[in-house]
């Protein structure tokens, strides 16, 4: 791993609210901890990376944001093949259990479901992207509970 | 059970068809789009030949009287379950009391409502299909009516616990298109093999048969699609032959010169010259064409017909395999 890759990992951690990351490469092991006080950049970098084996804490939760992750490795789509419109548009409210996208594994589509009510803040994967299990696909901004 | 809340004429219970009784004048019947039925059954882990409801008239509304997984295949319809969108070619779960509304197709003509366990009517002559000509089989031998309570077969024991269900590509996207057909959403192309009397049609008639864009008549139904276009005329035998056995898919040319394609409720015999046969693998494409739509015939060899059928079977097999993996992997 070189410095550029390290920077990229840190950027991913900030983007997706990851506080602690353990990375294993052959016999080496690296633990990265982010200072929560440090401001996060928002450059919309693509998500998911081989070698990330563990994730601890979720600053995202603390900030009222939740990530929707791939529960299986597959090919992502934000719309049904017969329907041009995405399941949910960025900036619109979504409800827990709502279909946000599809993951295709072989011939079978599996739904990507919102786990929480909120507003769909960001898409983190593009249609046609091959995503690993656990890859963040969407960010949902949780609504203030009143 | 499911209860029919709202329906229009011509929606029926169908399975893959009733075979072995054509000699007694009993037609095959069965689903017009057998591929949609087979795919739906496989999505739910049903017996591949389980019966379903064929919906040709919309809107169609049913209420589930027990928890049941179901799939809507065939035509691409706007459908909702208690107001929530139901995806096409998707297996999902309905709670007892939930209402499914199937709206008019956006694409295609016939929807197939497949329910876990299949439609549990008693088989007649080895099939649960409705024979509308004789009036037996299916649900009381007739089309469905408001208030009908349709029995379901026993649900499988291997239940999926995964939320949201799963789905597949519709057949039109999953299977290779008819080659060199220039198919559009407005024109359906089907492959045809020359049939018994093909050689008795003079060359100009054959050219017109392959070259024309045929219009599907409004008087088309489960028995036959009636086409209009350039006039075809056989020679020799005259226009009518001794009556002989015919099968679904046969393209006959009556004295009017306007072809008739026999469909699921095909007559068991006929006397018109047969110019071709729509290959089995493309009969679902024809079933999904709407009256008023355009149709083209693409010549195919026996080998091409068998290869197309093999591709369909491989696709269906891959659905079964994938669903089996899901069911064993689900928590």
Coordinates of C-alpha atoms in Angstrom, one line a residue:
Chain A
X1 CA 0.0 0.0 0.0
X2 CA 1.3 3.4 -0.9
X3 CA 0.5 6.9 0.4
X4 CA -2.0 7.5 -2.4
X5 CA -3.9 4.4 -1.5
X6 CA -3.8 5.4 2.1
X7 CA -5.2 8.8 1.3
X8 CA -7.9 7.1 -0.8
X9 CA -8.9 4.8 2.1
X10 CA -9.1 7.8 4.5
X11 CA -11.3 9.6 2.0
X12 CA -13.6 6.6 1.8
X13 CA -13.8 6.4 5.6
X14 CA -14.7 10.1 5.9
X15 CA -17.2 9.8 3.0
X16 CA -19.0 6.9 4.6
X17 CA -18.7 7.8 8.3
X18 CA -16.2 5.0 9.2
X19 CA -14.2 5.8 12.4
X20 CA -12.0 2.8 12.5
X21 CA -10.7 0.6 9.7
X22 CA -8.6 -2.5 9.9
X23 CA -6.9 -3.4 6.6
X24 CA -5.0 -6.7 6.1
X25 CA -2.5 -7.2 3.3
X26 CA -0.6 -10.5 3.3
X27 CA 1.1 -10.5 6.7
X28 CA 0.7 -6.7 7.4
X29 CA -2.1 -5.2 9.3
X30 CA -3.0 -1.6 9.4
X31 CA -5.5 0.2 11.7
X32 CA -6.7 3.6 10.8
X33 CA -8.6 5.8 13.2
X34 CA -10.1 9.1 12.2
X35 CA -10.3 12.1 14.5
X36 CA -14.0 12.9 14.6
X37 CA -13.3 16.6 15.0
X38 CA -11.5 16.7 11.7
X39 CA -13.7 18.1 8.9
X40 CA -14.9 15.6 6.2
X41 CA -14.6 16.4 2.5
X42 CA -17.4 15.6 0.2
X43 CA -16.0 14.7 -3.2
X44 CA -18.4 11.8 -4.0
X45 CA -15.6 9.3 -4.4
X46 CA -16.8 5.8 -5.4
X47 CA -17.4 3.3 -2.7
X48 CA -16.1 -0.1 -1.9
X49 CA -12.7 -1.5 -1.7
X50 CA -11.1 -5.0 -1.5
X51 CA -9.0 -5.5 1.6
X52 CA -11.3 -3.7 4.0
X53 CA -12.1 -6.4 6.4
X54 CA -13.7 -4.7 9.4
X55 CA -15.5 -1.6 10.2
X56 CA -16.1 -0.2 13.6
X57 CA -18.3 2.6 14.8
X58 CA -20.4 4.7 12.5
X59 CA -20.0 8.4 12.8
X60 CA -22.7 8.5 10.1
X61 CA -25.2 7.4 12.7
X62 CA -24.2 10.1 15.0
X63 CA -24.7 12.7 12.3
X64 CA -28.2 11.3 11.5
X65 CA -27.0 9.6 8.4
X66 CA -27.4 5.9 7.5
X67 CA -25.7 4.0 4.8
X68 CA -27.5 1.4 2.7
X69 CA -25.0 -1.4 1.9
X70 CA -25.0 -4.3 -0.5
X71 CA -26.0 -7.4 1.4
X72 CA -24.6 -9.5 -1.4
X73 CA -22.0 -9.0 -4.2
X74 CA -23.7 -8.2 -7.5
X75 CA -24.4 -5.7 -10.3
X76 CA -26.1 -2.6 -9.1
X77 CA -29.0 -0.9 -10.9
X78 CA -31.0 2.1 -9.7
X79 CA -34.0 1.3 -11.8
X80 CA -36.0 -1.8 -13.0
X81 CA -34.9 -2.8 -16.5
X82 CA -38.4 -2.1 -17.8
X83 CA -38.7 1.3 -16.1
X84 CA -36.5 4.2 -16.9
X85 CA -37.1 6.2 -13.7
X86 CA -35.0 5.3 -10.7
X87 CA -36.7 3.7 -7.8
X88 CA -36.1 6.8 -5.6
X89 CA -34.8 10.2 -6.7
X90 CA -32.1 11.9 -4.7
X91 CA -33.5 14.4 -2.3
X92 CA -36.9 12.6 -1.9
X93 CA -38.2 11.0 1.2
X94 CA -37.9 7.2 1.5
X95 CA -39.4 4.8 4.0
X96 CA -37.9 1.7 5.7
X97 CA -38.4 -1.3 3.5
X98 CA -38.7 0.8 0.3
X99 CA -36.9 -0.6 -2.8
X100 CA -34.0 1.8 -3.7
X101 CA -32.2 -0.3 -6.3
X102 CA -31.5 -3.8 -7.5
X103 CA -28.5 -6.1 -7.2
X104 CA -28.3 -8.7 -9.9
X105 CA -26.6 -12.0 -9.1
X106 CA -26.7 -14.4 -12.0
X107 CA -30.3 -14.3 -13.4
X108 CA -31.8 -13.1 -10.1
X109 CA -32.4 -9.6 -9.0
X110 CA -32.4 -8.8 -5.3
X111 CA -33.9 -5.6 -3.9
X112 CA -31.8 -3.0 -2.1
X113 CA -34.1 -1.9 0.7
X114 CA -34.0 1.3 2.8
X115 CA -33.4 0.3 6.4
X116 CA -34.7 3.5 7.9
X117 CA -37.1 6.4 7.1
X118 CA -35.4 9.6 5.9
X119 CA -34.4 11.5 2.8
X120 CA -32.3 9.8 0.1
X121 CA -29.2 12.0 0.3
X122 CA -26.7 10.4 -2.1
X123 CA -26.2 7.5 -4.4
X124 CA -22.8 5.9 -3.9
X125 CA -22.8 3.4 -6.8
X126 CA -23.7 3.8 -10.4
X127 CA -26.0 1.6 -12.5
X128 CA -23.9 -1.3 -13.9
X129 CA -21.3 -1.1 -11.2
X130 CA -20.1 -4.5 -9.9
X131 CA -20.2 -4.0 -6.1
X132 CA -18.8 -6.2 -3.4
X133 CA -20.8 -7.4 -0.4
X134 CA -20.9 -4.6 2.1
X135 CA -20.3 -1.8 -0.4
X136 CA -22.2 1.4 0.5
X137 CA -24.9 2.1 -2.2
X138 CA -26.9 5.0 -0.7
X139 CA -26.8 7.5 2.1
X140 CA -30.0 8.3 3.8
X141 CA -30.3 11.4 5.9
X142 CA -32.5 10.5 8.9
X143 CA -35.3 12.9 9.6
X144 CA -35.4 14.6 13.0
X145 CA -37.8 12.6 15.2
X146 CA -40.4 14.9 16.6
Chain B
X1 CA -57.8 -18.9 -1.3
X2 CA -57.9 -15.7 -3.2
X3 CA -61.1 -13.8 -3.9
X4 CA -61.8 -12.0 -7.2
X5 CA -62.7 -8.5 -6.3
X6 CA -63.0 -7.1 -9.8
X7 CA -62.6 -8.7 -13.2
X8 CA -63.8 -8.5 -16.7
X9 CA -64.6 -11.3 -19.1
X10 CA -62.0 -13.8 -20.3
X11 CA -59.7 -14.1 -17.3
X12 CA -59.2 -17.8 -16.6
X13 CA -57.2 -20.5 -14.7
X14 CA -54.6 -22.0 -16.9
X15 CA -51.7 -24.4 -16.6
X16 CA -49.3 -25.7 -19.3
X17 CA -52.2 -27.4 -21.1
X18 CA -54.2 -30.6 -21.5
X19 CA -52.4 -33.2 -23.6
X20 CA -53.4 -36.5 -25.0
X21 CA -57.1 -35.8 -25.7
X22 CA -57.0 -34.0 -29.0
X23 CA -58.1 -37.2 -30.7
X24 CA -61.3 -36.9 -28.7
X25 CA -61.7 -33.3 -29.8
X26 CA -60.4 -31.7 -26.6
X27 CA -58.1 -28.8 -27.3
X28 CA -54.8 -28.3 -25.5
X29 CA -55.9 -25.0 -23.9
X30 CA -53.4 -23.8 -21.3
X31 CA -51.6 -20.5 -20.8
X32 CA -51.2 -18.4 -24.0
X33 CA -47.8 -17.3 -22.6
X34 CA -46.5 -20.6 -21.3
X35 CA -43.0 -19.1 -20.7
X36 CA -44.4 -16.4 -18.4
X37 CA -46.3 -19.2 -16.5
X38 CA -43.2 -21.4 -16.3
X39 CA -40.9 -18.6 -15.2
X40 CA -43.4 -17.4 -12.5
X41 CA -43.7 -21.0 -11.1
X42 CA -40.0 -21.2 -10.9
X43 CA -39.6 -17.8 -9.2
X44 CA -41.9 -19.2 -6.4
X45 CA -40.4 -22.7 -6.3
X46 CA -43.7 -24.1 -7.5
X47 CA -44.2 -27.3 -9.5
X48 CA -43.2 -26.0 -13.0
X49 CA -46.6 -27.0 -14.3
X50 CA -48.7 -25.4 -11.5
X51 CA -51.8 -23.5 -12.6
X52 CA -52.1 -19.7 -12.5
X53 CA -54.5 -17.0 -13.4
X54 CA -54.2 -15.7 -17.0
X55 CA -55.3 -12.1 -17.1
X56 CA -56.2 -10.7 -20.5
X57 CA -58.7 -8.1 -19.4
X58 CA -57.8 -5.3 -17.0
X59 CA -58.0 -4.0 -14.4
X60 CA -58.0 -7.2 -12.4
X61 CA -58.3 -7.1 -8.6
X62 CA -57.9 -10.0 -6.2
X63 CA -57.8 -10.2 -2.4
X64 CA -55.5 -12.7 -0.7
X65 CA -57.4 -14.6 2.0
X66 CA -54.2 -16.2 3.3
X67 CA -50.6 -15.2 3.5
X68 CA -49.1 -16.1 0.1
X69 CA -46.1 -15.3 -2.1
X70 CA -47.0 -14.5 -5.6
X71 CA -45.4 -13.3 -8.9
X72 CA -46.7 -11.3 -11.7
X73 CA -45.2 -12.3 -15.1
X74 CA -46.0 -11.8 -18.7
X75 CA -47.2 -8.4 -19.8
X76 CA -45.6 -5.4 -18.1
X77 CA -48.5 -4.0 -16.0
X78 CA -48.7 -1.3 -13.4
X79 CA -49.6 -3.3 -10.3
X80 CA -50.0 -2.4 -6.7
X81 CA -50.4 -4.4 -3.5
X82 CA -52.3 -2.4 -1.0
X83 CA -51.1 0.7 -2.8
X84 CA -47.4 -0.2 -2.9
X85 CA -45.9 -0.8 -6.4
X86 CA -45.4 -4.5 -7.4
X87 CA -42.5 -5.0 -9.8
X88 CA -42.9 -7.0 -12.9
X89 CA -41.4 -10.6 -13.0
X90 CA -40.9 -10.4 -9.3
X91 CA -41.8 -12.8 -6.5
X92 CA -43.0 -11.2 -3.3
X93 CA -45.3 -11.8 -0.4
X94 CA -48.9 -10.7 0.3
X95 CA -50.4 -10.8 3.7
X96 CA -53.8 -12.2 4.3
X97 CA -56.3 -9.5 3.5
X98 CA -54.0 -7.6 1.0
X99 CA -55.5 -6.5 -2.3
X100 CA -53.6 -6.8 -5.5
X101 CA -54.6 -4.5 -8.4
X102 CA -53.3 -5.3 -11.9
X103 CA -53.7 -2.4 -14.3
X104 CA -53.7 -2.4 -18.0
X105 CA -50.4 -3.5 -19.7
X106 CA -47.8 -0.9 -20.6
X107 CA -46.2 -3.5 -22.8
X108 CA -47.6 -6.9 -23.9
X109 CA -51.1 -8.2 -23.6
X110 CA -51.4 -11.0 -21.1
X111 CA -50.4 -11.0 -17.5
X112 CA -49.9 -14.2 -15.5
X113 CA -50.7 -14.1 -11.8
X114 CA -48.8 -17.0 -10.2
X115 CA -49.4 -17.9 -6.6
X116 CA -47.3 -20.0 -4.3
X117 CA -48.7 -23.5 -4.3
X118 CA -50.5 -22.9 -7.6
X119 CA -54.2 -22.5 -8.2
X120 CA -55.7 -25.5 -6.4
X121 CA -58.6 -26.4 -8.6
X122 CA -59.1 -30.1 -9.3
X123 CA -57.4 -31.4 -12.5
X124 CA -59.7 -32.5 -15.2
X125 CA -58.4 -34.9 -17.9
X126 CA -54.9 -34.4 -16.4
X127 CA -54.9 -30.5 -16.4
X128 CA -56.2 -27.6 -14.4
X129 CA -56.6 -25.5 -17.6
X130 CA -60.0 -23.9 -18.4
X131 CA -61.4 -25.3 -21.6
X132 CA -63.8 -22.5 -22.7
X133 CA -65.0 -24.3 -25.8
X134 CA -66.4 -27.3 -23.9
X135 CA -66.8 -25.5 -20.6
X136 CA -64.8 -27.7 -18.2
X137 CA -61.6 -27.6 -16.2
X138 CA -60.1 -24.6 -14.5
X139 CA -62.6 -22.8 -12.1
X140 CA -66.0 -24.3 -12.8
X141 CA -65.2 -24.5 -16.5
X142 CA -65.6 -20.8 -17.0
X143 CA -64.0 -17.4 -17.0
X144 CA -63.6 -15.8 -13.5
X145 CA -66.2 -13.6 -12.0
X146 CA -66.4 -11.0 -9.2
X147 CA -66.8 -12.8 -5.9
X148 CA -65.2 -16.1 -7.0
X149 CA -63.1 -17.7 -4.3
X150 CA -60.2 -19.5 -5.9
X151 CA -58.5 -22.3 -3.9
X152 CA -54.7 -22.3 -3.7
X153 CA -52.5 -25.4 -3.5
X154 CA -50.5 -26.1 -0.4
X155 CA -47.6 -23.7 0.0
X156 CA -44.1 -25.2 -0.1
X157 CA -42.3 -25.7 3.2
X158 CA -39.0 -24.0 2.1
X159 CA -40.2 -20.5 2.8
X160 CA -38.1 -17.5 1.9
X161 CA -37.4 -15.2 4.8
X162 CA -35.6 -12.6 2.8
X163 CA -37.5 -9.3 2.7
X164 CA -38.4 -7.8 -0.6
X165 CA -38.4 -11.0 -2.5
X166 CA -36.5 -11.4 -5.8
X167 CA -37.1 -11.0 -9.5
X168 CA -35.8 -11.7 -12.9
X169 CA -35.5 -10.0 -16.2
X170 CA -38.7 -10.2 -18.3
X171 CA -38.4 -12.9 -21.0
X172 CA -38.1 -10.2 -23.8
X173 CA -34.8 -9.0 -22.2
X174 CA -33.5 -12.3 -20.9
X175 CA -33.7 -14.2 -24.2
X176 CA -32.0 -13.3 -27.5
X177 CA -34.3 -11.4 -29.8
X178 CA -35.7 -12.9 -33.0
X179 CA -32.7 -12.5 -35.3
X180 CA -32.8 -10.0 -38.2
X181 CA -36.4 -9.1 -37.4
X182 CA -36.2 -5.4 -36.9
X183 CA -38.6 -5.9 -34.0
X184 CA -39.9 -2.8 -32.4
X185 CA -42.5 -2.3 -29.6
X186 CA -45.0 -1.8 -32.4
X187 CA -44.1 -4.9 -34.5
X188 CA -43.9 -8.4 -33.1
X189 CA -41.6 -10.8 -35.0
X190 CA -42.0 -14.6 -34.7
X191 CA -40.0 -17.4 -36.3
X192 CA -41.9 -19.7 -38.6
X193 CA -41.0 -23.1 -40.1
X194 CA -42.6 -24.0 -43.4
X195 CA -45.5 -26.4 -42.9
X196 CA -47.2 -29.2 -44.9
X197 CA -48.6 -27.2 -47.8
X198 CA -45.9 -24.5 -48.0
X199 CA -44.7 -25.8 -51.4
X200 CA -48.2 -25.6 -52.8
X201 CA -48.1 -21.8 -52.4
X202 CA -46.7 -20.1 -55.5
X203 CA -43.5 -18.2 -55.1
X204 CA -45.2 -14.7 -55.0
X205 CA -47.5 -15.9 -52.2
X206 CA -44.6 -17.2 -50.2
X207 CA -42.7 -13.9 -50.7
X208 CA -45.7 -12.0 -49.5
X209 CA -46.0 -14.3 -46.5
X210 CA -42.5 -13.5 -45.4
X211 CA -42.3 -10.0 -46.5
X212 CA -45.6 -8.5 -45.3
X213 CA -46.3 -6.7 -42.1
X214 CA -49.5 -8.4 -41.0
X215 CA -52.1 -6.7 -38.9
X216 CA -53.6 -8.7 -36.0
X217 CA -57.3 -8.6 -36.2
X218 CA -59.6 -7.4 -33.4
X219 CA -61.4 -10.7 -33.6
X220 CA -58.3 -12.6 -32.4
X221 CA -58.7 -14.6 -29.3
X222 CA -57.4 -17.7 -27.4
X223 CA -58.4 -19.9 -30.3
X224 CA -56.8 -18.1 -33.1
X225 CA -55.2 -14.8 -34.3
X226 CA -56.7 -13.6 -37.5
X227 CA -54.4 -11.6 -39.7
X228 CA -54.9 -9.2 -42.5
X229 CA -52.5 -8.2 -45.2
X230 CA -51.8 -9.1 -48.8
X231 CA -53.9 -12.0 -50.2
X232 CA -52.2 -15.4 -50.2
X233 CA -53.5 -18.2 -52.4
X234 CA -52.5 -21.9 -52.6
X235 CA -52.7 -23.8 -55.8
X236 CA -53.3 -27.5 -56.6
X237 CA -55.5 -29.0 -53.8
X238 CA -57.7 -26.0 -54.0
X239 CA -58.3 -23.9 -50.9
X240 CA -59.7 -26.7 -48.7
X241 CA -58.3 -30.1 -48.1
X242 CA -59.6 -33.2 -46.2
X243 CA -59.9 -32.4 -42.5
X244 CA -56.7 -33.2 -40.6
X245 CA -55.3 -32.8 -37.2
X246 CA -53.7 -29.4 -36.4
X247 CA -51.8 -28.0 -33.4
X248 CA -51.3 -24.6 -31.8
X249 CA -48.9 -22.4 -33.8
X250 CA -50.1 -23.6 -37.2
X251 CA -50.6 -20.8 -39.8
X252 CA -53.5 -21.7 -42.0
X253 CA -54.6 -19.9 -45.2
X254 CA -58.4 -20.1 -45.7
X255 CA -60.0 -19.2 -49.1
X256 CA -60.0 -15.5 -48.1
X257 CA -56.2 -15.6 -48.4
X258 CA -55.8 -14.0 -45.0
X259 CA -53.8 -16.2 -42.6
X260 CA -55.1 -17.6 -39.3
X261 CA -52.6 -18.6 -36.6
X262 CA -54.0 -21.3 -34.2
X263 CA -53.3 -20.4 -30.6
X264 CA -53.7 -22.2 -27.2
X265 CA -57.3 -23.1 -27.7
X266 CA -56.5 -24.3 -31.3
X267 CA -59.1 -26.4 -33.1
X268 CA -58.1 -30.0 -33.0
X269 CA -58.6 -30.4 -36.7
X270 CA -59.0 -28.2 -39.8
X271 CA -59.1 -28.3 -43.5
X272 CA -57.2 -25.2 -44.7
X273 CA -53.8 -25.4 -46.3
X274 CA -51.0 -24.8 -43.7
X275 CA -48.2 -22.5 -44.9
X276 CA -46.2 -22.5 -41.7
X277 CA -45.9 -23.2 -38.0
X278 CA -44.9 -20.6 -35.4
X279 CA -42.0 -22.2 -33.6
X280 CA -42.9 -23.3 -30.0
X281 CA -40.2 -21.0 -28.6
X282 CA -41.8 -17.9 -30.1
X283 CA -45.5 -18.6 -29.3
X284 CA -45.2 -16.4 -26.2
X285 CA -44.1 -13.5 -28.3
X286 CA -47.3 -13.9 -30.4
X287 CA -49.4 -14.3 -27.3
X288 CA -48.1 -11.0 -26.0
X289 CA -48.9 -9.2 -29.3
X290 CA -52.0 -7.0 -29.1
X291 CA -55.0 -7.0 -31.5
X292 CA -54.4 -4.1 -33.9
X293 CA -50.6 -4.7 -33.6
X294 CA -48.3 -5.6 -36.5
X295 CA -46.7 -9.0 -37.0
X296 CA -43.9 -10.3 -39.1
X297 CA -42.9 -13.8 -39.9
X298 CA -39.2 -14.7 -40.0
X299 CA -38.2 -18.0 -41.6
X300 CA -36.5 -20.5 -39.4
X301 CA -35.0 -24.0 -39.8
X302 CA -35.8 -26.9 -37.5
X303 CA -32.3 -26.5 -35.9
X304 CA -32.9 -22.8 -35.2
X305 CA -36.3 -23.7 -33.7
X306 CA -34.7 -26.3 -31.4
X307 CA -31.9 -24.0 -30.4
X308 CA -34.4 -21.3 -29.5
X309 CA -36.3 -23.8 -27.4
X310 CA -33.1 -24.9 -25.7
X311 CA -32.2 -21.3 -24.9
X312 CA -35.6 -20.9 -23.2
X313 CA -35.2 -24.1 -21.2
X314 CA -31.7 -23.1 -20.1
X315 CA -33.0 -19.8 -18.9
X316 CA -35.9 -21.5 -17.0
X317 CA -33.4 -23.9 -15.5
X318 CA -31.1 -21.1 -14.4
X319 CA -34.1 -19.4 -12.6
X320 CA -34.9 -22.6 -10.7
X321 CA -31.2 -23.1 -9.7
X322 CA -30.9 -19.5 -8.5
X323 CA -34.1 -19.6 -6.6
X324 CA -33.0 -22.9 -5.0
X325 CA -29.8 -21.2 -3.9
X326 CA -31.6 -18.2 -2.5
X327 CA -34.0 -20.4 -0.5
X328 CA -31.2 -22.4 1.0
X329 CA -29.2 -19.3 1.8
X330 CA -32.0 -17.3 3.2
X331 CA -31.9 -17.0 7.0

